[in-house]
Amino acid sequence: MSTVIGEVVALRRDDDGVLTASCAECGFELGPADRDPKLGAVMRELSIDELSPLNAEGMTERLVARHFHCPVCALLLAVNVQQKGDPVMLEWRLDGATGADA
Amino acid sequence: MPTYDIAVDIGGTFTDCVVHDAERELVMAAKAPSRRDDLGGGVLDSVRAVAERLGVPTAELLAGTRRFIHGSTVATNAMIERDGAGTAYVTTAGHEDTLAIGKIFQKRAGLSEREISHLNRLSMADPPLVPRELVFGALERVDYKGRVVTPLGAEEIDRVVATVRASGVESVAVCLLWSFLEPAHERRLAAALREALPDVYVSASIDVAPVLGEYERGTTTALNAYLGPPISRYLGGLQELLDANGLAAPVLLMTAGGGVVSIDSARDRPVTLLDSGPVGGTLGSRFVGRGYGEENIICTDVGGTSFDVSLVIGDELQLEHEPVIAQYVFKIPKVAVKSIGAGGGSIAWVDRLGVLKVGPQSAGARPGPACYGRGGELPTVTDANLILGYLNPDNFLGGAMTLDREAAVRAFEPLAEQLGTSVEETAAGVHKIMNSHMADLLRGSTIERGHDPRDFDLFAYGGAAATHAVGYSAEAGVRSIRIPAEATAFSALGMLTADLAHSFEQGRPVSTPFAEADFEAMRSVFADLEQQATEQLRRGGEDPAEATMRRSLLMRFRAQVHEVEVDLPDEIGLDAAGMEALTARFTERYERTYGEGSAYPEAGVEITTFRLTATIPTAIAELPRSAAGEGGGAKVGTREAYFEGEGYRPLDVYDGERLAAGDKVAGPAVIERYGDTVLIPPGLEAEIDPRGAITVAVEEAGAAAGEADRDRVSDGRLDPITYEVIRNRLWAINDEQAQTAARKSGSQFIYEAFDFNAGLLDGEGNGLFAGVYVLFHTTGLDMTVKEIMRRFPDVSDGDMFITNDPWVGAIHFNDFVTVTPIFAGDEIVAWGAVVMHYQDVGGPVPGSFVVGSTNVFEECPIITPLKLMDRGRYCQEVEDLLLRNTRTPMMNALNLRATVASQATTRRRVLEIVDRYGVEALKAATAQVQEEVATTMRSRLAEIPDGEWFDHVYLDHDGIDYELYEVKLRLTKRGGKLTFDFTGTSAQAPGMINCTIAGLKGGVMTAVLVMLGYEMPWSTGGLRDIVEIVSEEGTINNCTYPAPCSGGSVCGEEATENVAGTVIGKMLGASPALREESMAVWYPYFNLVILAGLDQYGEPLASLMFDNAAGGGGARSWGDGVDCGGYFESVSCVCPNVESNEKIFPVLELYRRRAPGSYGHGRTRGGTGIELATISHDVEDDLEVIVTTHGAAQPGAPGLYGGYPCALNSNVILRDADTRGRLAGEGPISGEAEVSAAGREVLEAKARTMLSTADVLITRNEGGPGYGDPLRRDPEAVAADLHGGLCTAADAAEIYGVAVLREGGEVDVTGTAALRSRIRTKRLEEAIPVAEAVERYGAEGVGA
């Protein structure tokens, strides 16, 4: 029994009752459910004009598009446009007590 | 000698046939079941049925028929079921996307305010009438004066013909830009298509709707082409069938305009048949009403599923000029009919808050109400009427059907249990709520046209009308009600009163001051129209000499948008004196329609459309009076019936067939007739008039009902039924506030761009309702009211306040907020509010978006709260102050007048509730509305897991520096509480992009209401304990005085809205129950471009390019975003026609299209933004271009769950381009790549520059962000976008990993799998563990 979050992450309670987050595509375990699953993912930085060639007129030197993937199946979990060198953005965290039971 | 007139009306369940026997002076009606798969057979069945009742053989009846009129739903059904012909569409090259863009409006066309509030569910018409691959461009161009810019060459015609032939379509529509002014191109193209493709149905816009507005003209032509082949087949078959059975007369078709036409005419213009079903009843009401000397009539038709309302005013049918079918607006004058889903089959239910509801779902005819015994188990209105004793179970439909009361009771028991009341009380509540819904529509229908229901008599017909008519009429407050003897077949009867009528029109804008050349042109247009009418009549075998030619004009004031049709009688000449008389008539009629003070004569007038209607009287001169009974013995018994508040009491039962003229029936009673049962409630008396109609004077009934409705409050709460009634009334008042304000203003900003809104608040200033217009206008109203109460402790009855102070609730200086206290005695019981964007409110920059300002003193005058009305006195000195400080004083004055009128109406309507239900009931209702909103919102939140969500957006360029500003947001959801914490947001900027706390609240509340508050009252008061905002003063979306904020609406507010919408979309994605509500934000930053200078008429120009309302809808978890769907904070926004723009502004739009790749990619993609190329036209001087936008240097808003952010807003000027040469005929221009230029200037997000006559301005708006991993997108959807020009080949391959076979364009399944595999591999090869990135950069957000 699992709850899928935004079609990219599945929350499952393991045999010990601990809620974990997994890739919704391949099931790879991304970590405990009370933190952003992207912490268990991989990341690559691309230019914003790789999101769209129409972005070439933007602040390409200053901005970066961070893509977060499942390390196994490469499912794209999130895309964050940030200024180069900015801290990694942690986007969501469910309260462990209610997460998969919602 | 033929003596019969026959009318046949096909309905969903029955086909009605009415025969008028002129010799015997009688009317006879009969019904036969409609045959879905053989409509003609059903028609013949109904004729046979009536022949049998008449005692005449069918063949004899048909042979003796002089007129056979047919009203059919076949055209309407073909649209609803999308069963028309395969159709191609040919238009001017560069404008092939016109139908798909749909002026944005298409996504909400024909929907109610409640439906519109659910933005997530709005989409363009699907499937489209014409698929994009069947839209073909023709290289040609005409300008706003009808001058040829690009000639249409013979080779180009051949190319288009060959393309259409190759497409294999059955039908083709042709609609070229400005063809109604210069038809030669379109005429040649249509002629060539007809000649080369004789089996293809060809419809040209100049023959169908030659009027201004390429979208509506195009949809009308496309609809005509789509319907042409199936309607031709049906009508041909019907005539043959009836001929074979003896009919000697031609069949005439009922049109939606209220006339009848020949079969040939209907084949040419089948679009005139659309939605003609309800028109017969309106005609019948007018005809019968004349016999009573009644000129103002509300016509009501209640069937099994819908309640239709139309009006006769001053003996004239009320036409709508832009009706809607299946989300398509079409330009055919049609009798205006408003409908709601309320009828005998409407299903009753109890919502999760325990409030009783009725409809809009219906049990229909099958299975129908539970009491029909056809398998229906749900409680319906008919079941309620049976339980209450109003219907006779053994005498339904004249005894043709027996009703099962026990089944009805069984259906109602669960409802009663939920409500904790008896079955009878529940049924009485359903009956009352049904009446209340109907009364609201009656009020809305009359008020919308500037009339009061108290000035009308009402006709009720249709099978389910009689049981409710007295109730809804009394509730609405009409004068009297008549239920005709032939109520159940009244529509067919009404068709017998229609005349043969052909209407022709021609768009030809002519403005004051009129010159002799204009008069010549007018005479010429009418001469052409008369010739067309004459030819049409001759073709139909009619004698033109017998026709009455009625000339009329559609006119408007130059600065306003409302068109009013004005008759042009023969005694008014087309010369200077005649125009003066005509203008006076127009002004009088305008004010009669839109209210006193709404006319704007200072602007001059404009004639937009010339119309000629040729009528040959064919209607029967007089309907025979139904034979009345002999009187006496009509009372056939009594039975027990249940009435709300009284319980069971004896109900007299009368046989309607036996009642004679002059007989009176005192309520409570029912009058049972062949097809219906008329309920006379207690305290009322009905009388049978000489025509056999049942009449009831209901004026006193309202008062009587009012007495019964007082004192419904117990422990500060209303019972669920009274609450539902008052709540709906208040909601309708909010709709009316907005309609009144928009109607009276009439300015393009208000009436076309809908940049305004109206709100209703409780006595303490808590928001109750907000309209479906620009939402952030109303979210600061509570702040305004509370501040006014603080500053003006002596607020009095008759006061009205106005302010544009962003620190008191306005979003920026252009937005004037007016609020009015509504007193009951000494107590304020409610506040009404209207907020409008004024075009210019002064300051150094035209339009008042002050690029370059560094504080408010360099921006616009701030009007702190002032009294615009002081104890009923209009404060002229305040108006003088306001108008002294603007470049657009007249338009601003109109907005002020519209506001005052709206507020006066609001006050009156709210006090009507107080009069009827009492102050305590109103207060209880306003509290319960907020409670309902809070409970509904909490119940939705209960479906979402607790947690935290974080995101950010940027603002780029502050008007001074090319800089980035960041708005950060952490949303915490715990239980039923949402906390929006903006800590970490950038400090306020030195330039004009800041917003105050009002903008911050506006952004948050807009996102909350649009994404979580759908289909419920938009009550900020109801959310005050649910939504909490944390923000530091001095930040970019909570700036402190005197920080510059003239761009606060499209800058700080929109940024707030974007980030709030993003985190809410993410949050909804975590809910299994609400996942479908998860979507990305729509068109994040409005690409605001102002053109200034002198227009082509030599007048000063400073106006927004409204095309830029067309950004893309955010991707939804369940589907793509809406292409050119509009922006988030205004669910009602529209994008004007190219022809409208070119007429008003000195521009020529080279192309306008959905911009490929402007959206965020994803499993579901965002909707496209719009891209257009504009050159100046018909002016020699340069134009100034003023840009205020964001998202031009960085993507405006993120996608969700792997979806990409949208692409950038873009404004580019190509300097010294070769467009003029290309326009001369070298080739089409459909993209920047086709233009050669000496220079290319990319404008920054804030810019002021000049556009010379040699330059091209290309603007491209953001699409919507995407949702989900693009590699999971259905390859077929990618291929479809590729073929439709919405996705580039590079994006298809590199982002979606879709390989498409070159030949045929099909998806290469194997190649796609390989491509996607390669992309996945590459993704991982380039990636590093996030943990490593965190180590390198740190982390922020939740849990960091």
PDB file of N, CA, C and O in Angstrom, chain A residues 4 6-7 25 38 41-44 55 57-59 62 69 74 76-77 81 83 88-93 95, chain B residues 946 948-950 952 954 963 974 1066 1069 1075 1163 1193 1201-1202 1240 1269 1272 1323 1326-1328 1330 1338-1340 1342:
ATOM      1  N   VAL A   4       1.206   7.886  -3.772  1.00  0.00           N
ATOM      2  CA  VAL A   4       2.076   8.534  -4.758  1.00  0.00           C
ATOM      3  C   VAL A   4       1.940  10.039  -4.627  1.00  0.00           C
ATOM      4  O   VAL A   4       0.840  10.580  -4.565  1.00  0.00           O
ATOM      5  N   GLY A   6       2.562  13.484  -6.355  1.00  0.00           N
ATOM      6  CA  GLY A   6       2.874  14.194  -7.587  1.00  0.00           C
ATOM      7  C   GLY A   6       3.444  13.310  -8.666  1.00  0.00           C
ATOM      8  O   GLY A   6       4.303  13.747  -9.425  1.00  0.00           O
ATOM      9  N   GLU A   7       3.099  12.098  -8.735  1.00  0.00           N
ATOM     10  CA  GLU A   7       3.467  11.081  -9.731  1.00  0.00           C
ATOM     11  C   GLU A   7       4.954  10.758  -9.784  1.00  0.00           C
ATOM     12  O   GLU A   7       5.394  10.030 -10.659  1.00  0.00           O
ATOM     13  N   GLU A  25       8.675   5.421 -10.234  1.00  0.00           N
ATOM     14  CA  GLU A  25       8.870   4.692 -11.482  1.00  0.00           C
ATOM     15  C   GLU A  25       9.527   3.333 -11.230  1.00  0.00           C
ATOM     16  O   GLU A  25       9.046   2.319 -11.682  1.00  0.00           O
ATOM     17  N   LYS A  38      14.396  14.515  -2.729  1.00  0.00           N
ATOM     18  CA  LYS A  38      15.485  14.833  -3.661  1.00  0.00           C
ATOM     19  C   LYS A  38      16.852  14.689  -2.977  1.00  0.00           C
ATOM     20  O   LYS A  38      17.875  14.571  -3.655  1.00  0.00           O
ATOM     21  N   ALA A  41      18.418  11.824  -4.282  1.00  0.00           N
ATOM     22  CA  ALA A  41      18.464  11.788  -5.745  1.00  0.00           C
ATOM     23  C   ALA A  41      19.821  12.265  -6.247  1.00  0.00           C
ATOM     24  O   ALA A  41      20.742  12.504  -5.463  1.00  0.00           O
ATOM     25  N   VAL A  42      19.912  12.372  -7.562  1.00  0.00           N
ATOM     26  CA  VAL A  42      21.103  12.971  -8.163  1.00  0.00           C
ATOM     27  C   VAL A  42      20.690  14.251  -8.878  1.00  0.00           C
ATOM     28  O   VAL A  42      19.523  14.445  -9.209  1.00  0.00           O
ATOM     29  N   MET A  43      21.670  15.110  -9.110  1.00  0.00           N
ATOM     30  CA  MET A  43      21.359  16.417  -9.664  1.00  0.00           C
ATOM     31  C   MET A  43      22.333  16.772 -10.784  1.00  0.00           C
ATOM     32  O   MET A  43      23.499  16.409 -10.742  1.00  0.00           O
ATOM     33  N   ARG A  44      21.811  17.435 -11.792  1.00  0.00           N
ATOM     34  CA  ARG A  44      22.709  17.992 -12.808  1.00  0.00           C
ATOM     35  C   ARG A  44      22.287  19.426 -13.072  1.00  0.00           C
ATOM     36  O   ARG A  44      21.108  19.773 -12.935  1.00  0.00           O
ATOM     37  N   ASN A  55      14.696  30.685 -24.034  1.00  0.00           N
ATOM     38  CA  ASN A  55      15.262  31.308 -22.834  1.00  0.00           C
ATOM     39  C   ASN A  55      16.644  31.919 -23.074  1.00  0.00           C
ATOM     40  O   ASN A  55      17.247  32.475 -22.158  1.00  0.00           O
ATOM     41  N   GLU A  57      17.568  34.496 -24.357  1.00  0.00           N
ATOM     42  CA  GLU A  57      17.682  35.942 -24.132  1.00  0.00           C
ATOM     43  C   GLU A  57      17.627  36.308 -22.659  1.00  0.00           C
ATOM     44  O   GLU A  57      17.651  37.493 -22.306  1.00  0.00           O
ATOM     45  N   GLY A  58      17.554  35.316 -21.801  1.00  0.00           N
ATOM     46  CA  GLY A  58      17.474  35.576 -20.368  1.00  0.00           C
ATOM     47  C   GLY A  58      18.852  35.658 -19.722  1.00  0.00           C
ATOM     48  O   GLY A  58      19.877  35.751 -20.402  1.00  0.00           O
ATOM     49  N   MET A  59      18.851  35.611 -18.395  1.00  0.00           N
ATOM     50  CA  MET A  59      20.094  35.723 -17.630  1.00  0.00           C
ATOM     51  C   MET A  59      20.804  34.372 -17.608  1.00  0.00           C
ATOM     52  O   MET A  59      20.914  33.733 -16.552  1.00  0.00           O
ATOM     53  N   ARG A  62      23.791  33.981 -15.283  1.00  0.00           N
ATOM     54  CA  ARG A  62      23.583  34.120 -13.840  1.00  0.00           C
ATOM     55  C   ARG A  62      22.730  32.981 -13.262  1.00  0.00           C
ATOM     56  O   ARG A  62      22.827  32.664 -12.086  1.00  0.00           O
ATOM     57  N   HIS A  69      17.070  13.850 -10.389  1.00  0.00           N
ATOM     58  CA  HIS A  69      16.653  12.575 -10.974  1.00  0.00           C
ATOM     59  C   HIS A  69      16.760  11.438  -9.963  1.00  0.00           C
ATOM     60  O   HIS A  69      17.586  11.473  -9.050  1.00  0.00           O
ATOM     61  N   ALA A  74      16.502   7.481 -13.589  1.00  0.00           N
ATOM     62  CA  ALA A  74      16.655   8.841 -14.139  1.00  0.00           C
ATOM     63  C   ALA A  74      15.335   9.597 -14.248  1.00  0.00           C
ATOM     64  O   ALA A  74      15.264  10.614 -14.942  1.00  0.00           O
ATOM     65  N   LEU A  76      12.732  12.233 -13.795  1.00  0.00           N
ATOM     66  CA  LEU A  76      12.928  13.638 -13.413  1.00  0.00           C
ATOM     67  C   LEU A  76      11.956  13.978 -12.278  1.00  0.00           C
ATOM     68  O   LEU A  76      10.736  13.945 -12.455  1.00  0.00           O
ATOM     69  N   LEU A  77      12.522  14.305 -11.120  1.00  0.00           N
ATOM     70  CA  LEU A  77      11.696  14.565  -9.942  1.00  0.00           C
ATOM     71  C   LEU A  77      11.337  16.031  -9.814  1.00  0.00           C
ATOM     72  O   LEU A  77      10.270  16.385  -9.326  1.00  0.00           O
ATOM     73  N   VAL A  81      14.983  26.479 -11.062  1.00  0.00           N
ATOM     74  CA  VAL A  81      15.822  27.528 -11.644  1.00  0.00           C
ATOM     75  C   VAL A  81      16.291  28.424 -10.502  1.00  0.00           C
ATOM     76  O   VAL A  81      15.470  28.974  -9.751  1.00  0.00           O
ATOM     77  N   GLN A  83      19.847  30.984  -8.927  1.00  0.00           N
ATOM     78  CA  GLN A  83      21.089  31.659  -9.273  1.00  0.00           C
ATOM     79  C   GLN A  83      22.251  30.691  -9.011  1.00  0.00           C
ATOM     80  O   GLN A  83      22.212  29.890  -8.070  1.00  0.00           O
ATOM     81  N   VAL A  88      20.923  24.469  -2.489  1.00  0.00           N
ATOM     82  CA  VAL A  88      19.941  23.533  -3.062  1.00  0.00           C
ATOM     83  C   VAL A  88      18.600  23.758  -2.363  1.00  0.00           C
ATOM     84  O   VAL A  88      18.543  23.906  -1.138  1.00  0.00           O
ATOM     85  N   MET A  89      17.547  23.768  -3.175  1.00  0.00           N
ATOM     86  CA  MET A  89      16.225  24.077  -2.612  1.00  0.00           C
ATOM     87  C   MET A  89      15.512  22.787  -2.216  1.00  0.00           C
ATOM     88  O   MET A  89      15.319  21.903  -3.063  1.00  0.00           O
ATOM     89  N   LEU A  90      15.145  22.688  -0.964  1.00  0.00           N
ATOM     90  CA  LEU A  90      14.372  21.536  -0.486  1.00  0.00           C
ATOM     91  C   LEU A  90      12.907  21.929  -0.491  1.00  0.00           C
ATOM     92  O   LEU A  90      12.507  22.870   0.193  1.00  0.00           O
ATOM     93  N   GLU A  91      12.111  21.238  -1.299  1.00  0.00           N
ATOM     94  CA  GLU A  91      10.780  21.737  -1.645  1.00  0.00           C
ATOM     95  C   GLU A  91       9.646  21.244  -0.789  1.00  0.00           C
ATOM     96  O   GLU A  91       8.644  21.922  -0.650  1.00  0.00           O
ATOM     97  N   TRP A  92       9.741  20.028  -0.290  1.00  0.00           N
ATOM     98  CA  TRP A  92       8.596  19.556   0.492  1.00  0.00           C
ATOM     99  C   TRP A  92       8.985  18.486   1.481  1.00  0.00           C
ATOM    100  O   TRP A  92       9.968  17.786   1.310  1.00  0.00           O
ATOM    101  N   ARG A  93       8.152  18.414   2.481  1.00  0.00           N
ATOM    102  CA  ARG A  93       8.365  17.417   3.539  1.00  0.00           C
ATOM    103  C   ARG A  93       7.013  17.147   4.165  1.00  0.00           C
ATOM    104  O   ARG A  93       6.306  18.072   4.566  1.00  0.00           O
ATOM    105  N   ASP A  95       4.612  15.489   7.123  1.00  0.00           N
ATOM    106  CA  ASP A  95       4.699  15.060   8.507  1.00  0.00           C
ATOM    107  C   ASP A  95       4.616  13.539   8.526  1.00  0.00           C
ATOM    108  O   ASP A  95       3.659  12.966   8.000  1.00  0.00           O
TER     109      ASP A  95
ATOM    110  N   ASP B 946      -0.593  16.564   6.184  1.00  0.00           N
ATOM    111  CA  ASP B 946       0.119  17.699   6.769  1.00  0.00           C
ATOM    112  C   ASP B 946       1.562  17.716   6.271  1.00  0.00           C
ATOM    113  O   ASP B 946       2.147  16.676   5.974  1.00  0.00           O
ATOM    114  N   GLU B 948       5.031  20.532   4.781  1.00  0.00           N
ATOM    115  CA  GLU B 948       5.540  21.850   4.413  1.00  0.00           C
ATOM    116  C   GLU B 948       5.991  21.824   2.950  1.00  0.00           C
ATOM    117  O   GLU B 948       6.520  20.807   2.479  1.00  0.00           O
ATOM    118  N   TRP B 949       5.782  22.927   2.286  1.00  0.00           N
ATOM    119  CA  TRP B 949       6.183  23.059   0.881  1.00  0.00           C
ATOM    120  C   TRP B 949       6.903  24.395   0.708  1.00  0.00           C
ATOM    121  O   TRP B 949       6.515  25.401   1.318  1.00  0.00           O
ATOM    122  N   PHE B 950       7.895  24.386  -0.151  1.00  0.00           N
ATOM    123  CA  PHE B 950       8.717  25.581  -0.299  1.00  0.00           C
ATOM    124  C   PHE B 950       8.961  25.844  -1.781  1.00  0.00           C
ATOM    125  O   PHE B 950       9.098  24.922  -2.585  1.00  0.00           O
ATOM    126  N   HIS B 952      10.193  29.352  -4.711  1.00  0.00           N
ATOM    127  CA  HIS B 952      10.543  30.758  -4.877  1.00  0.00           C
ATOM    128  C   HIS B 952      10.272  31.184  -6.313  1.00  0.00           C
ATOM    129  O   HIS B 952      10.137  30.337  -7.204  1.00  0.00           O
ATOM    130  N   TYR B 954      11.274  34.722  -9.095  1.00  0.00           N
ATOM    131  CA  TYR B 954      12.030  35.967  -9.218  1.00  0.00           C
ATOM    132  C   TYR B 954      11.191  37.051  -9.873  1.00  0.00           C
ATOM    133  O   TYR B 954      10.272  36.770 -10.660  1.00  0.00           O
ATOM    134  N   GLU B 963      18.038  43.820 -12.488  1.00  0.00           N
ATOM    135  CA  GLU B 963      18.400  43.108 -11.260  1.00  0.00           C
ATOM    136  C   GLU B 963      17.345  42.026 -10.978  1.00  0.00           C
ATOM    137  O   GLU B 963      16.231  42.091 -11.482  1.00  0.00           O
ATOM    138  N   ARG B 974      -1.164  22.346   8.425  1.00  0.00           N
ATOM    139  CA  ARG B 974      -1.362  21.482   9.598  1.00  0.00           C
ATOM    140  C   ARG B 974      -2.851  21.481   9.906  1.00  0.00           C
ATOM    141  O   ARG B 974      -3.428  22.556  10.191  1.00  0.00           O
ATOM    142  N   LYS B1066       1.764  22.046  -5.645  1.00  0.00           N
ATOM    143  CA  LYS B1066       2.605  20.955  -5.155  1.00  0.00           C
ATOM    144  C   LYS B1066       1.907  20.214  -4.014  1.00  0.00           C
ATOM    145  O   LYS B1066       1.886  18.990  -3.953  1.00  0.00           O
ATOM    146  N   GLY B1069      -0.720  17.902  -5.075  1.00  0.00           N
ATOM    147  CA  GLY B1069      -0.178  16.688  -5.669  1.00  0.00           C
ATOM    148  C   GLY B1069       0.092  15.605  -4.642  1.00  0.00           C
ATOM    149  O   GLY B1069       0.318  14.447  -4.992  1.00  0.00           O
ATOM    150  N   ARG B1075      -5.717  15.053  -6.128  1.00  0.00           N
ATOM    151  CA  ARG B1075      -4.587  15.140  -7.053  1.00  0.00           C
ATOM    152  C   ARG B1075      -4.986  15.797  -8.380  1.00  0.00           C
ATOM    153  O   ARG B1075      -4.206  16.510  -8.987  1.00  0.00           O
ATOM    154  N   ARG B1163       5.054  15.809 -18.611  1.00  0.00           N
ATOM    155  CA  ARG B1163       4.157  14.727 -19.037  1.00  0.00           C
ATOM    156  C   ARG B1163       2.862  15.351 -19.542  1.00  0.00           C
ATOM    157  O   ARG B1163       2.302  14.965 -20.559  1.00  0.00           O
ATOM    158  N   ALA B1193      13.773  37.813 -18.219  1.00  0.00           N
ATOM    159  CA  ALA B1193      15.180  37.442 -18.040  1.00  0.00           C
ATOM    160  C   ALA B1193      15.303  36.079 -17.366  1.00  0.00           C
ATOM    161  O   ALA B1193      16.375  35.486 -17.338  1.00  0.00           O
ATOM    162  N   TYR B1201       6.648  18.787 -10.110  1.00  0.00           N
ATOM    163  CA  TYR B1201       6.999  17.372 -10.115  1.00  0.00           C
ATOM    164  C   TYR B1201       7.717  16.934 -11.394  1.00  0.00           C
ATOM    165  O   TYR B1201       7.315  15.977 -12.053  1.00  0.00           O
ATOM    166  N   GLY B1202       8.740  17.671 -11.752  1.00  0.00           N
ATOM    167  CA  GLY B1202       9.529  17.319 -12.936  1.00  0.00           C
ATOM    168  C   GLY B1202       9.114  18.081 -14.178  1.00  0.00           C
ATOM    169  O   GLY B1202       9.784  18.012 -15.204  1.00  0.00           O
ATOM    170  N   ARG B1240      18.360  43.930 -34.462  1.00  0.00           N
ATOM    171  CA  ARG B1240      17.422  43.191 -33.612  1.00  0.00           C
ATOM    172  C   ARG B1240      17.609  43.667 -32.180  1.00  0.00           C
ATOM    173  O   ARG B1240      18.689  43.484 -31.600  1.00  0.00           O
ATOM    174  N   ASP B1269       7.548  14.461 -15.570  1.00  0.00           N
ATOM    175  CA  ASP B1269       8.735  14.245 -16.409  1.00  0.00           C
ATOM    176  C   ASP B1269       8.337  14.220 -17.893  1.00  0.00           C
ATOM    177  O   ASP B1269       7.498  13.415 -18.299  1.00  0.00           O
ATOM    178  N   ARG B1272       7.850  11.059 -19.830  1.00  0.00           N
ATOM    179  CA  ARG B1272       6.659  10.216 -19.617  1.00  0.00           C
ATOM    180  C   ARG B1272       5.476  10.695 -20.448  1.00  0.00           C
ATOM    181  O   ARG B1272       4.384  10.158 -20.325  1.00  0.00           O
ATOM    182  N   ARG B1323      21.244  11.662 -18.644  1.00  0.00           N
ATOM    183  CA  ARG B1323      20.868  12.350 -17.417  1.00  0.00           C
ATOM    184  C   ARG B1323      21.760  11.895 -16.256  1.00  0.00           C
ATOM    185  O   ARG B1323      22.251  12.700 -15.464  1.00  0.00           O
ATOM    186  N   GLU B1326      25.609  12.846 -16.343  1.00  0.00           N
ATOM    187  CA  GLU B1326      25.971  14.238 -16.038  1.00  0.00           C
ATOM    188  C   GLU B1326      25.673  14.620 -14.590  1.00  0.00           C
ATOM    189  O   GLU B1326      25.938  15.744 -14.171  1.00  0.00           O
ATOM    190  N   ALA B1327      25.072  13.704 -13.842  1.00  0.00           N
ATOM    191  CA  ALA B1327      24.559  14.083 -12.521  1.00  0.00           C
ATOM    192  C   ALA B1327      25.538  13.775 -11.390  1.00  0.00           C
ATOM    193  O   ALA B1327      26.388  12.893 -11.508  1.00  0.00           O
ATOM    194  N   ILE B1328      25.376  14.512 -10.311  1.00  0.00           N
ATOM    195  CA  ILE B1328      26.117  14.224  -9.079  1.00  0.00           C
ATOM    196  C   ILE B1328      25.106  13.983  -7.967  1.00  0.00           C
ATOM    197  O   ILE B1328      23.967  14.459  -8.053  1.00  0.00           O
ATOM    198  N   VAL B1330      22.876  14.464  -4.858  1.00  0.00           N
ATOM    199  CA  VAL B1330      22.392  15.718  -4.272  1.00  0.00           C
ATOM    200  C   VAL B1330      23.124  16.015  -2.967  1.00  0.00           C
ATOM    201  O   VAL B1330      23.406  17.175  -2.641  1.00  0.00           O
ATOM    202  N   GLY B1338      25.209  24.146   0.137  1.00  0.00           N
ATOM    203  CA  GLY B1338      24.288  24.292   1.257  1.00  0.00           C
ATOM    204  C   GLY B1338      22.869  23.995   0.797  1.00  0.00           C
ATOM    205  O   GLY B1338      22.636  23.632  -0.364  1.00  0.00           O
ATOM    206  N   ALA B1339      21.908  24.165   1.684  1.00  0.00           N
ATOM    207  CA  ALA B1339      20.506  23.881   1.337  1.00  0.00           C
ATOM    208  C   ALA B1339      19.615  24.902   2.013  1.00  0.00           C
ATOM    209  O   ALA B1339      19.960  25.483   3.043  1.00  0.00           O
ATOM    210  N   GLU B1340      18.480  25.128   1.388  1.00  0.00           N
ATOM    211  CA  GLU B1340      17.466  25.988   2.001  1.00  0.00           C
ATOM    212  C   GLU B1340      16.107  25.386   1.703  1.00  0.00           C
ATOM    213  O   GLU B1340      15.973  24.503   0.876  1.00  0.00           O
ATOM    214  N   VAL B1342      12.498  23.561   3.188  1.00  0.00           N
ATOM    215  CA  VAL B1342      11.965  22.828   4.327  1.00  0.00           C
ATOM    216  C   VAL B1342      12.976  21.796   4.803  1.00  0.00           C
ATOM    217  O   VAL B1342      13.551  21.065   4.010  1.00  0.00           O
TER     218      VAL B1342
END
